[in-house]
PDB file of C-alpha atoms in Angstrom:
ATOM      1  CA  ASN Z 260       0.000   0.000   0.000  1.00 64.00           C
ATOM      2  CA  ALA Z 261       2.271   2.787  -1.295  1.00 76.00           C
ATOM      3  CA  GLY Z 262      -0.051   5.817  -0.868  1.00 93.00           C
ATOM      4  CA  VAL Z 263       1.605   8.962  -2.274  1.00 96.00           C
ATOM      5  CA  THR Z 264       5.070   8.428  -3.737  1.00 96.00           C
ATOM      6  CA  GLN Z 265       7.423  11.280  -4.551  1.00 97.00           C
ATOM      7  CA  THR Z 266      10.685  11.079  -6.477  1.00 96.00           C
ATOM      8  CA  PRO Z 267      13.441  12.043  -6.144  1.00 97.00           C
ATOM      9  CA  LYS Z 268      13.891  12.485  -2.384  1.00 95.00           C
ATOM     10  CA  PHE Z 269      16.806  14.889  -2.800  1.00 96.00           C
ATOM     11  CA  GLN Z 270      18.004  17.010  -5.715  1.00 96.00           C
ATOM     12  CA  VAL Z 271      20.583  19.723  -6.260  1.00 97.00           C
ATOM     13  CA  LEU Z 272      20.243  21.987  -9.292  1.00 96.00           C
ATOM     14  CA  LYS Z 273      22.092  24.932 -10.724  1.00 97.00           C
ATOM     15  CA  THR Z 274      20.315  28.205 -11.364  1.00 97.00           C
ATOM     16  CA  GLY Z 275      18.567  28.105 -14.727  1.00 97.00           C
ATOM     17  CA  GLN Z 276      18.238  24.326 -14.954  1.00 97.00           C
ATOM     18  CA  SER Z 277      14.852  22.695 -15.341  1.00 95.00           C
ATOM     19  CA  MET Z 278      13.546  19.551 -13.734  1.00 95.00           C
ATOM     20  CA  THR Z 279      10.398  17.604 -12.950  1.00 97.00           C
ATOM     21  CA  LEU Z 280       9.365  16.423  -9.504  1.00 98.00           C
ATOM     22  CA  GLN Z 281       7.309  13.266  -9.770  1.00 98.00           C
ATOM     23  CA  CYS Z 282       4.226  12.415  -7.707  1.00 98.00           C
ATOM     24  CA  ALA Z 283       2.120   9.284  -7.994  1.00 98.00           C
ATOM     25  CA  GLN Z 284      -0.748   7.943  -5.878  1.00 97.00           C
ATOM     26  CA  ASP Z 285      -2.363   4.528  -5.960  1.00 96.00           C
ATOM     27  CA  MET Z 286      -5.556   5.337  -4.042  1.00 94.00           C
ATOM     28  CA  ASN Z 287      -7.625   6.487  -7.049  1.00 94.00           C
ATOM     29  CA  HIS Z 288      -7.878   9.952  -5.533  1.00 93.00           C
ATOM     30  CA  GLU Z 289      -9.366  12.691  -7.681  1.00 92.00           C
ATOM     31  CA  TYR Z 290      -7.767  15.640  -5.890  1.00 93.00           C
ATOM     32  CA  MET Z 291      -3.993  16.220  -5.926  1.00 95.00           C
ATOM     33  CA  SER Z 292      -1.890  19.182  -4.924  1.00 95.00           C
ATOM     34  CA  TRP Z 293       1.659  20.475  -4.496  1.00 97.00           C
ATOM     35  CA  TYR Z 294       2.920  22.453  -1.496  1.00 96.00           C
ATOM     36  CA  ARG Z 295       6.261  23.933  -0.636  1.00 97.00           C
ATOM     37  CA  GLN Z 296       7.528  24.080   2.936  1.00 94.00           C
ATOM     38  CA  ASP Z 297       9.849  26.873   3.996  1.00 93.00           C
ATOM     39  CA  PRO Z 298      11.168  27.651   7.493  1.00 86.00           C
ATOM     40  CA  GLY Z 299       8.814  29.849   9.495  1.00 83.00           C
ATOM     41  CA  MET Z 300       6.164  29.828   6.770  1.00 85.00           C
ATOM     42  CA  GLY Z 301       4.376  26.526   7.074  1.00 88.00           C
ATOM     43  CA  LEU Z 302       3.253  24.951   3.805  1.00 93.00           C
ATOM     44  CA  ARG Z 303       1.990  26.993   0.876  1.00 94.00           C
ATOM     45  CA  LEU Z 304      -0.088  25.712  -2.029  1.00 93.00           C
ATOM     46  CA  ILE Z 305       1.596  25.862  -5.460  1.00 96.00           C
ATOM     47  CA  HIS Z 306      -0.882  24.130  -7.820  1.00 95.00           C
ATOM     48  CA  TYR Z 307      -3.742  21.714  -7.486  1.00 93.00           C
ATOM     49  CA  SER Z 308      -5.925  19.460  -9.606  1.00 93.00           C
ATOM     50  CA  VAL Z 309      -9.509  18.311  -9.029  1.00 90.00           C
ATOM     51  CA  GLY Z 310      -9.235  15.551 -11.622  1.00 91.00           C
ATOM     52  CA  ALA Z 311      -7.473  14.363 -14.768  1.00 93.00           C
ATOM     53  CA  GLY Z 312      -7.140  17.175 -17.277  1.00 94.00           C
ATOM     54  CA  ILE Z 313      -7.965  19.936 -14.761  1.00 93.00           C
ATOM     55  CA  THR Z 314      -5.378  22.053 -12.947  1.00 94.00           C
ATOM     56  CA  ASP Z 315      -5.411  25.414 -11.214  1.00 92.00           C
ATOM     57  CA  GLN Z 316      -3.065  27.787  -9.426  1.00 92.00           C
ATOM     58  CA  GLY Z 317      -2.575  28.025  -5.716  1.00 90.00           C
ATOM     59  CA  GLU Z 318      -0.968  30.724  -3.595  1.00 90.00           C
ATOM     60  CA  VAL Z 319       2.570  30.608  -5.046  1.00 95.00           C
ATOM     61  CA  PRO Z 320       2.412  29.302  -8.657  1.00 96.00           C
ATOM     62  CA  ASN Z 321       5.075  31.456 -10.339  1.00 96.00           C
ATOM     63  CA  GLY Z 322       7.959  29.481 -11.808  1.00 96.00           C
ATOM     64  CA  TYR Z 323       6.104  26.149 -11.713  1.00 97.00           C
ATOM     65  CA  ASN Z 324       4.016  24.198 -14.219  1.00 97.00           C
ATOM     66  CA  VAL Z 325       1.813  21.175 -13.704  1.00 97.00           C
ATOM     67  CA  SER Z 326      -0.243  18.799 -15.809  1.00 96.00           C
ATOM     68  CA  ARG Z 327      -2.623  15.955 -14.951  1.00 97.00           C
ATOM     69  CA  SER Z 328      -2.931  13.486 -17.805  1.00 96.00           C
ATOM     70  CA  THR Z 329      -3.893  10.557 -15.560  1.00 96.00           C
ATOM     71  CA  THR Z 330      -5.624  10.183 -12.201  1.00 96.00           C
ATOM     72  CA  GLU Z 331      -2.470   8.675 -10.678  1.00 97.00           C
ATOM     73  CA  ASP Z 332       0.244  11.168 -11.643  1.00 97.00           C
ATOM     74  CA  PHE Z 333       0.719  14.865 -10.953  1.00 98.00           C
ATOM     75  CA  PRO Z 334       4.244  16.050 -11.902  1.00 98.00           C
ATOM     76  CA  LEU Z 335       5.573  19.480 -10.934  1.00 98.00           C
ATOM     77  CA  ARG Z 336       7.931  21.186 -13.383  1.00 98.00           C
ATOM     78  CA  LEU Z 337      10.440  23.876 -12.558  1.00 96.00           C
ATOM     79  CA  LEU Z 338      10.998  25.768 -15.792  1.00 92.00           C
ATOM     80  CA  SER Z 339      14.172  27.683 -14.893  1.00 96.00           C
ATOM     81  CA  ALA Z 340      15.315  27.034 -11.349  1.00 95.00           C
ATOM     82  CA  ALA Z 341      16.066  29.980  -9.068  1.00 96.00           C
ATOM     83  CA  PRO Z 342      17.635  30.010  -5.577  1.00 96.00           C
ATOM     84  CA  SER Z 343      14.283  31.210  -4.186  1.00 96.00           C
ATOM     85  CA  GLN Z 344      12.852  27.812  -5.143  1.00 97.00           C
ATOM     86  CA  THR Z 345      15.102  26.029  -2.655  1.00 97.00           C
ATOM     87  CA  SER Z 346      12.558  24.294  -0.458  1.00 97.00           C
ATOM     88  CA  VAL Z 347      10.982  21.010   0.540  1.00 96.00           C
ATOM     89  CA  TYR Z 348       8.158  20.053  -1.807  1.00 97.00           C
ATOM     90  CA  PHE Z 349       5.202  17.911  -0.769  1.00 96.00           C
ATOM     91  CA  CYS Z 350       2.602  16.283  -2.941  1.00 97.00           C
ATOM     92  CA  ALA Z 351      -0.773  15.441  -1.423  1.00 95.00           C
ATOM     93  CA  SER Z 352      -3.988  13.749  -2.495  1.00 95.00           C
ATOM     94  CA  SER Z 353      -7.536  13.270  -1.238  1.00 91.00           C
ATOM     95  CA  PRO Z 354     -10.557  11.334  -2.521  1.00 89.00           C
ATOM     96  CA  GLY Z 355     -12.283  14.498  -3.689  1.00 82.00           C
ATOM     97  CA  ALA Z 356     -12.144  18.252  -3.575  1.00 75.00           C
ATOM     98  CA  TYR Z 357     -14.520  18.763  -0.665  1.00 72.00           C
ATOM     99  CA  SER Z 358     -13.185  20.644   2.303  1.00 66.00           C
ATOM    100  CA  ASN Z 359     -13.892  17.989   4.934  1.00 74.00           C
ATOM    101  CA  GLN Z 360     -11.605  15.389   3.366  1.00 78.00           C
ATOM    102  CA  PRO Z 361      -8.112  15.105   4.887  1.00 83.00           C
ATOM    103  CA  GLN Z 362      -5.186  14.929   2.533  1.00 89.00           C
ATOM    104  CA  HIS Z 363      -2.534  12.216   2.299  1.00 93.00           C
ATOM    105  CA  PHE Z 364       1.019  13.502   1.941  1.00 95.00           C
ATOM    106  CA  GLY Z 365       4.122  12.046   0.353  1.00 95.00           C
ATOM    107  CA  ASP Z 366       7.474  12.076   2.143  1.00 93.00           C
ATOM    108  CA  GLY Z 367       8.703  15.135   0.262  1.00 95.00           C
ATOM    109  CA  THR Z 368      11.453  16.169  -2.138  1.00 96.00           C
ATOM    110  CA  ARG Z 369      14.244  18.314  -0.714  1.00 96.00           C
ATOM    111  CA  LEU Z 370      15.430  20.627  -3.493  1.00 97.00           C
ATOM    112  CA  SER Z 371      18.475  22.909  -3.384  1.00 97.00           C
ATOM    113  CA  ILE Z 372      19.187  25.476  -6.097  1.00 97.00           C
ATOM    114  CA  LEU Z 373      22.753  26.770  -6.251  1.00 95.00           C
TER     115      LEU Z 373
ATOM    116  CA  GLY G 278      -8.213  36.305   3.329  1.00 81.00           C
ATOM    117  CA  ASN G 279      -8.180  33.107   5.301  1.00 87.00           C
ATOM    118  CA  SER G 280      -5.294  32.538   7.686  1.00 91.00           C
ATOM    119  CA  VAL G 281      -4.092  30.380  10.565  1.00 95.00           C
ATOM    120  CA  THR G 282      -1.999  31.532  13.518  1.00 95.00           C
ATOM    121  CA  GLN G 283      -0.395  29.048  15.870  1.00 95.00           C
ATOM    122  CA  MET G 284       1.958  29.478  18.778  1.00 88.00           C
ATOM    123  CA  GLU G 285       5.620  29.557  18.001  1.00 86.00           C
ATOM    124  CA  GLY G 286       7.913  26.904  19.314  1.00 86.00           C
ATOM    125  CA  PRO G 287       9.855  25.140  20.249  1.00 94.00           C
ATOM    126  CA  VAL G 288       7.797  23.729  23.073  1.00 96.00           C
ATOM    127  CA  THR G 289       9.891  21.619  25.425  1.00 97.00           C
ATOM    128  CA  LEU G 290       8.138  19.367  27.925  1.00 97.00           C
ATOM    129  CA  SER G 291       9.003  16.532  30.228  1.00 97.00           C
ATOM    130  CA  GLU G 292       7.407  13.150  29.660  1.00 97.00           C
ATOM    131  CA  GLU G 293       3.873  12.895  31.106  1.00 97.00           C
ATOM    132  CA  ALA G 294       3.387  16.693  31.107  1.00 97.00           C
ATOM    133  CA  PHE G 295       0.210  18.319  29.771  1.00 98.00           C
ATOM    134  CA  LEU G 296       0.387  19.779  26.281  1.00 97.00           C
ATOM    135  CA  THR G 297      -1.462  22.712  24.756  1.00 97.00           C
ATOM    136  CA  ILE G 298      -0.631  24.170  21.350  1.00 97.00           C
ATOM    137  CA  ASN G 299      -2.741  27.194  20.536  1.00 97.00           C
ATOM    138  CA  CYS G 300      -4.276  27.725  17.110  1.00 97.00           C
ATOM    139  CA  THR G 301      -6.601  30.508  15.977  1.00 97.00           C
ATOM    140  CA  TYR G 302      -7.978  31.124  12.520  1.00 95.00           C
ATOM    141  CA  THR G 303      -9.589  33.734  10.295  1.00 93.00           C
ATOM    142  CA  ALA G 304     -11.971  32.470   7.643  1.00 89.00           C
ATOM    143  CA  THR G 305     -15.047  33.265   5.653  1.00 82.00           C
ATOM    144  CA  GLY G 306     -17.615  30.565   5.228  1.00 77.00           C
ATOM    145  CA  TYR G 307     -17.449  27.294   7.132  1.00 79.00           C
ATOM    146  CA  PRO G 308     -13.961  25.814   7.031  1.00 87.00           C
ATOM    147  CA  SER G 309     -12.915  22.384   8.197  1.00 89.00           C
ATOM    148  CA  LEU G 310     -10.037  22.390  10.692  1.00 92.00           C
ATOM    149  CA  PHE G 311      -7.161  19.947  10.919  1.00 94.00           C
ATOM    150  CA  TRP G 312      -4.082  19.129  12.929  1.00 97.00           C
ATOM    151  CA  TYR G 313      -1.275  17.456  11.013  1.00 96.00           C
ATOM    152  CA  VAL G 314       1.918  16.028  12.530  1.00 97.00           C
ATOM    153  CA  GLN G 315       5.309  15.769  10.847  1.00 94.00           C
ATOM    154  CA  TYR G 316       7.914  13.398  12.278  1.00 93.00           C
ATOM    155  CA  PRO G 317      11.574  14.000  11.343  1.00 88.00           C
ATOM    156  CA  GLY G 318      12.301  13.228   7.694  1.00 85.00           C
ATOM    157  CA  GLU G 319       8.702  12.353   6.895  1.00 88.00           C
ATOM    158  CA  GLY G 320       5.680  13.901   5.270  1.00 89.00           C
ATOM    159  CA  LEU G 321       2.657  15.214   7.111  1.00 93.00           C
ATOM    160  CA  GLN G 322       0.136  12.849   8.638  1.00 94.00           C
ATOM    161  CA  LEU G 323      -3.387  13.721   9.657  1.00 94.00           C
ATOM    162  CA  LEU G 324      -3.678  13.735  13.445  1.00 97.00           C
ATOM    163  CA  LEU G 325      -7.303  14.823  13.835  1.00 96.00           C
ATOM    164  CA  LYS G 326      -9.992  16.936  12.230  1.00 94.00           C
ATOM    165  CA  ALA G 327     -13.255  18.747  12.941  1.00 93.00           C
ATOM    166  CA  THR G 328     -15.684  19.808  10.248  1.00 89.00           C
ATOM    167  CA  LYS G 329     -18.198  22.005  12.072  1.00 89.00           C
ATOM    168  CA  ALA G 330     -18.560  24.176  15.138  1.00 91.00           C
ATOM    169  CA  ASP G 331     -18.380  22.384  18.523  1.00 94.00           C
ATOM    170  CA  ASP G 332     -17.019  19.205  16.919  1.00 95.00           C
ATOM    171  CA  LYS G 333     -14.209  17.573  18.893  1.00 97.00           C
ATOM    172  CA  GLY G 334     -11.528  15.725  16.983  1.00 96.00           C
ATOM    173  CA  SER G 335      -9.476  13.123  18.824  1.00 97.00           C
ATOM    174  CA  ASN G 336      -6.762  10.605  18.056  1.00 97.00           C
ATOM    175  CA  LYS G 337      -3.882   8.944  19.945  1.00 95.00           C
ATOM    176  CA  GLY G 338      -4.748  10.862  23.122  1.00 97.00           C
ATOM    177  CA  PHE G 339      -4.768  14.243  21.348  1.00 98.00           C
ATOM    178  CA  GLU G 340      -7.920  16.372  21.279  1.00 98.00           C
ATOM    179  CA  ALA G 341      -9.038  19.652  19.729  1.00 98.00           C
ATOM    180  CA  THR G 342     -12.445  21.355  19.744  1.00 97.00           C
ATOM    181  CA  TYR G 343     -13.722  23.589  16.923  1.00 96.00           C
ATOM    182  CA  ARG G 344     -14.697  26.828  18.697  1.00 96.00           C
ATOM    183  CA  LYS G 345     -16.424  29.189  16.313  1.00 92.00           C
ATOM    184  CA  GLU G 346     -17.068  31.856  18.965  1.00 93.00           C
ATOM    185  CA  THR G 347     -13.339  32.220  19.680  1.00 95.00           C
ATOM    186  CA  THR G 348     -12.164  31.068  16.200  1.00 95.00           C
ATOM    187  CA  SER G 349      -9.838  28.573  17.849  1.00 97.00           C
ATOM    188  CA  PHE G 350      -8.791  24.944  17.498  1.00 97.00           C
ATOM    189  CA  HIS G 351      -6.270  24.354  20.290  1.00 98.00           C
ATOM    190  CA  LEU G 352      -4.481  20.997  20.442  1.00 98.00           C
ATOM    191  CA  GLU G 353      -4.256  19.251  23.840  1.00 98.00           C
ATOM    192  CA  LYS G 354      -2.883  16.035  25.267  1.00 98.00           C
ATOM    193  CA  GLY G 355      -2.994  15.045  28.888  1.00 97.00           C
ATOM    194  CA  SER G 356       0.306  13.157  29.096  1.00 96.00           C
ATOM    195  CA  VAL G 357       2.943  13.462  26.382  1.00 97.00           C
ATOM    196  CA  GLN G 358       5.509  10.820  25.507  1.00 97.00           C
ATOM    197  CA  VAL G 359       8.954  11.072  23.952  1.00 96.00           C
ATOM    198  CA  SER G 360       7.464   9.562  20.792  1.00 96.00           C
ATOM    199  CA  ASP G 361       5.205  12.637  20.434  1.00 97.00           C
ATOM    200  CA  SER G 362       8.231  14.795  19.562  1.00 97.00           C
ATOM    201  CA  ALA G 363       7.448  16.244  16.130  1.00 97.00           C
ATOM    202  CA  VAL G 364       6.272  19.385  14.349  1.00 95.00           C
ATOM    203  CA  TYR G 365       2.529  20.045  14.632  1.00 97.00           C
ATOM    204  CA  PHE G 366       0.628  22.043  12.008  1.00 96.00           C
ATOM    205  CA  CYS G 367      -2.799  23.565  12.379  1.00 96.00           C
ATOM    206  CA  ALA G 368      -4.620  23.970   9.055  1.00 94.00           C
ATOM    207  CA  LEU G 369      -7.955  24.989   7.643  1.00 91.00           C
ATOM    208  CA  SER G 370      -9.608  23.992   4.427  1.00 87.00           C
ATOM    209  CA  ASP G 371     -11.408  26.731   2.592  1.00 71.00           C
ATOM    210  CA  GLY G 372     -14.983  25.718   3.241  1.00 55.00           C
ATOM    211  CA  TYR G 373     -16.836  28.323   1.217  1.00 54.00           C
ATOM    212  CA  GLY G 374     -19.398  26.385  -0.709  1.00 48.00           C
ATOM    213  CA  GLY G 375     -17.836  23.146   0.490  1.00 48.00           C
ATOM    214  CA  ALA G 376     -16.302  22.274  -2.861  1.00 50.00           C
ATOM    215  CA  THR G 377     -12.688  23.146  -2.339  1.00 66.00           C
ATOM    216  CA  ASN G 378      -9.887  21.420  -0.458  1.00 77.00           C
ATOM    217  CA  LYS G 379      -7.127  23.997  -0.509  1.00 85.00           C
ATOM    218  CA  LEU G 380      -5.321  23.874   2.817  1.00 89.00           C
ATOM    219  CA  ILE G 381      -4.002  26.942   4.609  1.00 91.00           C
ATOM    220  CA  PHE G 382      -1.377  26.080   7.193  1.00 93.00           C
ATOM    221  CA  GLY G 383      -0.011  27.689  10.298  1.00 94.00           C
ATOM    222  CA  THR G 384       3.750  27.985  10.603  1.00 94.00           C
ATOM    223  CA  GLY G 385       4.117  24.830  12.669  1.00 95.00           C
ATOM    224  CA  THR G 386       5.104  24.217  16.298  1.00 96.00           C
ATOM    225  CA  LEU G 387       8.060  22.024  17.186  1.00 95.00           C
ATOM    226  CA  LEU G 388       7.411  19.854  20.234  1.00 97.00           C
ATOM    227  CA  ALA G 389      10.350  18.261  22.030  1.00 97.00           C
ATOM    228  CA  VAL G 390       9.554  15.832  24.846  1.00 97.00           C
ATOM    229  CA  GLN G 391      12.374  14.921  27.193  1.00 96.00           C
ATOM    230  CA  PRO G 392      12.475  11.652  29.166  1.00 95.00           C
TER     231      PRO G 392
END
């Protein structure tokens, strides 16, 4: 029972490089989202998806792209990495988009931009 | 806009002490409230939730009551253990209309329990 799986766990990039953070869930959840966690700021929503083919922006979307071609996968793309994107990234999912449904989190990807 | 404020840490307690972590919120509509816990090197796990006023969420000896009159959702445990050492996040889910699950988090409170 894998739940939400994120890869890689750690990554170091140079400024200007691009990369994709992978997220997959095996619970047939409709709702998926990406958060970034920074010291003293809690977690902030980057992008979310209420189902395959549907994505929308969260609180801090600039510099990130997402797509949702299948129910299971929700990759996060950094187009041109900047030091301000150094953070820990968490993917989460829930059965649906309703506000009373708790979300299941992956173990995170720790990303450093030099 | 919606926001969550929780007490800053770290909170350091001795084993078997009583724990309170304060959380207050600002929201329009009828949000659901959550406490998540993050153990070192791991993702967040749901600890408990409450979806309407006066609901009490409870799990693993932790409790929190949804107080609409004071806009609070304080986390309590009567007797903490070393294994409770973690970061605790209070969060609300935008409840306007019910059909949205975007979480707004507090900054997190580090709890360290000493034997």
